[in-house]
Coordinates of C-alpha atoms in Angstrom, one line a residue:
X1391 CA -28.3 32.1 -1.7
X1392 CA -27.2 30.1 -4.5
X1393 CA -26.4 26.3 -5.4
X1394 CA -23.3 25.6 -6.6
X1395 CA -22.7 22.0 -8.4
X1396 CA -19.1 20.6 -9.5
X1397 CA -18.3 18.0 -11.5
X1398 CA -15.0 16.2 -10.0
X1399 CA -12.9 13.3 -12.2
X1400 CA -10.9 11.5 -10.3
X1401 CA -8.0 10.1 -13.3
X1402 CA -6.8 6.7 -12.9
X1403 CA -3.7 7.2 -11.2
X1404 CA -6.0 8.0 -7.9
X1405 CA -8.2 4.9 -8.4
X1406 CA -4.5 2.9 -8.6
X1407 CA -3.1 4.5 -5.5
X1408 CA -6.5 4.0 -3.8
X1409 CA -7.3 7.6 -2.7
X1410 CA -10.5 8.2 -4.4
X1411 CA -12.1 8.2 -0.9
X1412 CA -9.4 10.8 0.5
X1413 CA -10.4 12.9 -2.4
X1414 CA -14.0 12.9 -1.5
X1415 CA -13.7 13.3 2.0
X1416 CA -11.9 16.4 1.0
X1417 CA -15.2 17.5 -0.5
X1418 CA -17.4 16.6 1.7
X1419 CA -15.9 18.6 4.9
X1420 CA -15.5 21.6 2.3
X1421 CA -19.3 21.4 2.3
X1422 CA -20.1 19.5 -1.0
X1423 CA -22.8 17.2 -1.1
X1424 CA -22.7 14.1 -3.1
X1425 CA -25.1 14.4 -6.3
X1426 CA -24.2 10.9 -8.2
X1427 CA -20.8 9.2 -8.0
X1428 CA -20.1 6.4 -10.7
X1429 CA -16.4 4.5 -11.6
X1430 CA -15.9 4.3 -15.4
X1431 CA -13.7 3.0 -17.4
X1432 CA -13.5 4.4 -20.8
X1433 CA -13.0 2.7 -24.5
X1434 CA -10.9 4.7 -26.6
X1435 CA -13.5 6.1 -28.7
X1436 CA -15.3 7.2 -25.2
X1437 CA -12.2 9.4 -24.1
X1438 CA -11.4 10.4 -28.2
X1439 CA -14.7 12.2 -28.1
X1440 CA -15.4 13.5 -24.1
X1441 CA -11.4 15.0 -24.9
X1442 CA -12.1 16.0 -28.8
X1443 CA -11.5 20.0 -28.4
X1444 CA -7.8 18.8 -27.7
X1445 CA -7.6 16.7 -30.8
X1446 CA -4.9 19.1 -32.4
X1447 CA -3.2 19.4 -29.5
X1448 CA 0.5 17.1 -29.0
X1449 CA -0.5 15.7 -25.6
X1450 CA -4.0 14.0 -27.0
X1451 CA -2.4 10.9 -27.8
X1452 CA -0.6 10.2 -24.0
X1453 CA -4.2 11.9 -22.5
X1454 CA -6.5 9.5 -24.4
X1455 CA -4.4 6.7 -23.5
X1456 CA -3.7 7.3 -19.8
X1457 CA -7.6 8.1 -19.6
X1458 CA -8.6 4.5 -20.7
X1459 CA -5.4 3.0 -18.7
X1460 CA -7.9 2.0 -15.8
X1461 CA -11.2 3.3 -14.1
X1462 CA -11.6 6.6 -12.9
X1463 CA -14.3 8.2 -10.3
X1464 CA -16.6 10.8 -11.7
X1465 CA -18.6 12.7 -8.9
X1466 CA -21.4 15.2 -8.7
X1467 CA -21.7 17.7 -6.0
X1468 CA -23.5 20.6 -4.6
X1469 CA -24.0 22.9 -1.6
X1470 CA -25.8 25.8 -0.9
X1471 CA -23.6 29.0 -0.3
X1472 CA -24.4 32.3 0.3
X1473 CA -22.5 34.1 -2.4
X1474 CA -18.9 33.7 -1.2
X1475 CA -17.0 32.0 -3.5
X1476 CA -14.6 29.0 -2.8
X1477 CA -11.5 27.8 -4.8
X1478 CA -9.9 24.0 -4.4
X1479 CA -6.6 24.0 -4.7
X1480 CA -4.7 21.0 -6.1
X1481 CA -3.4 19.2 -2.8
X1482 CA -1.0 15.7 -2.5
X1483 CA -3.2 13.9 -1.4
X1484 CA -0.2 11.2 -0.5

């Protein structure tokens, strides 16, 4: 058996529409255990250097900004499997 641990961000946009708890009750009956769970909100310079490998990149500009544009969840989880793997897939959470 094996842990597996995941590191979930949820952006600002879910903070704004107030589904940062849908989210992580998603988690949660998939088995995922809550580690640590803290809501941040970035300066600039904070999101210029956690997002730096995309400094070249055209969308760094928009990312940086919409990453400091309000507070976002981050979220550490674990469970114990036995080998089989699992994949999220992006859901509407609407």
């Amino acid at each position: 058996m094996g842990i597996e641990r995941t590191l979930s961000i949820l952006k600002p946009d879910a903070t704004r529409r107030n589904i940062t708890g849908k989210v992580t009750d998603r988690f949660e009956r998939a088995g995922l255990r809550i580690i640590a769970q803290k809501r941040v909100q970035w300066s600039r310079a904070d999101a210029e250097a956690f997002y730096a490998v995309h400094k070249d990149r055209p969308f760094f500009s928009d990312l940086v900004s919409f990453m400091i544009s309000g507070p976002f969840l981050h979220s550490g989880f674990y469970r114990v499997h036995s080998g089989l793997t699992c994949q999220f897939k992006k859901r509407n959470f609407r």
